[in-house]
Amino acid sequence: MVFFADAIEFVTRLSTDTLVLVFLIIGLSVVALYLGKDWIVSFIFSLFVAEVLYQIIPFDLPDSDWYIFGTKIIFAFVIAAVLKKFIKGDFPYKKSRRYIQAVILGVTTTITLLATGLTTAYTFSPFISRWFEGDFLFWASLVPFLILFFIIRR
């Protein structure tokens, strides 16, 4: 019983930002395991393409950041469906490597979501937000590509 009490106390002391990031990483890792490596990789690439398309196409949306982020996500799903036909890949057969790659892809997708607009839709702490604004945004956007470069091997 002490273990559960300590675990509950630990979770309640975490900040909301930490919980949001942990749930995103866990959720996206489960999605990666369920849908496959090719789908999650195409979704990561499509988020960047959706960001560019959103900047090019003129929209008459409300000024809510959630509308803007939702529009980018819808674009990303449509683009991912097309990109999935060109990206082939699956997780390794070893279970340990499969889970490690799924978690790494979950982290990569979370970083990509933060870089493409989640930090404007949800107010994160200044420590997290500063990595996805201004000069740091370029470098934070390169991190998913570097991770994918080392994860995706034929």
PDB file of N, CA and C in Angstrom, residues 37 41 44-45 97 101 104-105 108 141-154:
ATOM      1  N   LYS A  37       5.405   1.556 -38.063  1.00  0.00           N
ATOM      2  CA  LYS A  37       6.488   2.536 -38.193  1.00  0.00           C
ATOM      3  C   LYS A  37       6.306   3.420 -39.422  1.00  0.00           C
ATOM      4  N   VAL A  41       6.151   7.614 -39.175  1.00  0.00           N
ATOM      5  CA  VAL A  41       7.207   8.373 -39.864  1.00  0.00           C
ATOM      6  C   VAL A  41       6.585   9.287 -40.920  1.00  0.00           C
ATOM      7  N   ILE A  44       5.105  12.259 -39.149  1.00  0.00           N
ATOM      8  CA  ILE A  44       6.113  13.232 -38.723  1.00  0.00           C
ATOM      9  C   ILE A  44       6.495  14.142 -39.887  1.00  0.00           C
ATOM     10  N   PHE A  45       6.758  13.561 -41.047  1.00  0.00           N
ATOM     11  CA  PHE A  45       7.096  14.375 -42.213  1.00  0.00           C
ATOM     12  C   PHE A  45       5.919  15.250 -42.637  1.00  0.00           C
ATOM     13  N   ARG A  97      13.865  -3.990 -29.053  1.00  0.00           N
ATOM     14  CA  ARG A  97      14.159  -2.943 -30.038  1.00  0.00           C
ATOM     15  C   ARG A  97      12.889  -2.320 -30.567  1.00  0.00           C
ATOM     16  N   GLN A 101      12.252   1.656 -30.213  1.00  0.00           N
ATOM     17  CA  GLN A 101      12.002   2.487 -31.386  1.00  0.00           C
ATOM     18  C   GLN A 101      10.636   3.161 -31.310  1.00  0.00           C
ATOM     19  N   ILE A 104      11.049   6.104 -28.991  1.00  0.00           N
ATOM     20  CA  ILE A 104      11.825   7.149 -29.660  1.00  0.00           C
ATOM     21  C   ILE A 104      10.968   7.863 -30.708  1.00  0.00           C
ATOM     22  N   LEU A 105      10.165   7.114 -31.449  1.00  0.00           N
ATOM     23  CA  LEU A 105       9.272   7.748 -32.416  1.00  0.00           C
ATOM     24  C   LEU A 105       8.173   8.550 -31.722  1.00  0.00           C
ATOM     25  N   THR A 108       9.876  11.723 -30.837  1.00  0.00           N
ATOM     26  CA  THR A 108      10.086  12.490 -32.061  1.00  0.00           C
ATOM     27  C   THR A 108       8.794  13.157 -32.513  1.00  0.00           C
ATOM     28  N   SER A 141      13.437  21.947 -34.638  1.00  0.00           N
ATOM     29  CA  SER A 141      12.820  21.283 -35.784  1.00  0.00           C
ATOM     30  C   SER A 141      13.765  20.288 -36.440  1.00  0.00           C
ATOM     31  N   LEU A 142      15.060  20.487 -36.286  1.00  0.00           N
ATOM     32  CA  LEU A 142      16.034  19.542 -36.855  1.00  0.00           C
ATOM     33  C   LEU A 142      16.140  18.250 -36.045  1.00  0.00           C
ATOM     34  N   VAL A 143      15.811  18.300 -34.779  1.00  0.00           N
ATOM     35  CA  VAL A 143      15.952  17.124 -33.914  1.00  0.00           C
ATOM     36  C   VAL A 143      15.164  15.922 -34.441  1.00  0.00           C
ATOM     37  N   PRO A 144      13.887  16.064 -34.841  1.00  0.00           N
ATOM     38  CA  PRO A 144      13.186  14.882 -35.375  1.00  0.00           C
ATOM     39  C   PRO A 144      13.851  14.282 -36.602  1.00  0.00           C
ATOM     40  N   PHE A 145      14.392  15.136 -37.491  1.00  0.00           N
ATOM     41  CA  PHE A 145      15.048  14.604 -38.681  1.00  0.00           C
ATOM     42  C   PHE A 145      16.331  13.850 -38.328  1.00  0.00           C
ATOM     43  N   LEU A 146      17.071  14.361 -37.372  1.00  0.00           N
ATOM     44  CA  LEU A 146      18.280  13.650 -36.939  1.00  0.00           C
ATOM     45  C   LEU A 146      17.933  12.317 -36.289  1.00  0.00           C
ATOM     46  N   ILE A 147      16.885  12.299 -35.479  1.00  0.00           N
ATOM     47  CA  ILE A 147      16.464  11.041 -34.846  1.00  0.00           C
ATOM     48  C   ILE A 147      16.021  10.054 -35.919  1.00  0.00           C
ATOM     49  N   LEU A 148      15.233  10.521 -36.885  1.00  0.00           N
ATOM     50  CA  LEU A 148      14.772   9.618 -37.950  1.00  0.00           C
ATOM     51  C   LEU A 148      15.927   9.102 -38.793  1.00  0.00           C
ATOM     52  N   PHE A 149      16.942   9.929 -38.969  1.00  0.00           N
ATOM     53  CA  PHE A 149      18.109   9.498 -39.743  1.00  0.00           C
ATOM     54  C   PHE A 149      18.780   8.280 -39.099  1.00  0.00           C
ATOM     55  N   PHE A 150      18.844   8.267 -37.760  1.00  0.00           N
ATOM     56  CA  PHE A 150      19.489   7.146 -37.086  1.00  0.00           C
ATOM     57  C   PHE A 150      18.549   5.985 -36.823  1.00  0.00           C
ATOM     58  N   ILE A 151      17.242   6.227 -36.788  1.00  0.00           N
ATOM     59  CA  ILE A 151      16.283   5.159 -36.514  1.00  0.00           C
ATOM     60  C   ILE A 151      15.954   4.363 -37.770  1.00  0.00           C
ATOM     61  N   ILE A 152      15.783   5.060 -38.883  1.00  0.00           N
ATOM     62  CA  ILE A 152      15.347   4.401 -40.107  1.00  0.00           C
ATOM     63  C   ILE A 152      16.561   3.899 -40.854  1.00  0.00           C
ATOM     64  N   ARG A 153      16.752   2.629 -40.812  1.00  0.00           N
ATOM     65  CA  ARG A 153      17.847   1.966 -41.523  1.00  0.00           C
ATOM     66  C   ARG A 153      17.255   0.830 -42.330  1.00  0.00           C
ATOM     67  N   ARG A 154      17.790   0.570 -43.462  1.00  0.00           N
ATOM     68  CA  ARG A 154      17.300  -0.550 -44.279  1.00  0.00           C
ATOM     69  C   ARG A 154      18.235  -1.708 -44.151  1.00  0.00           C
TER      70      ARG A 154
END
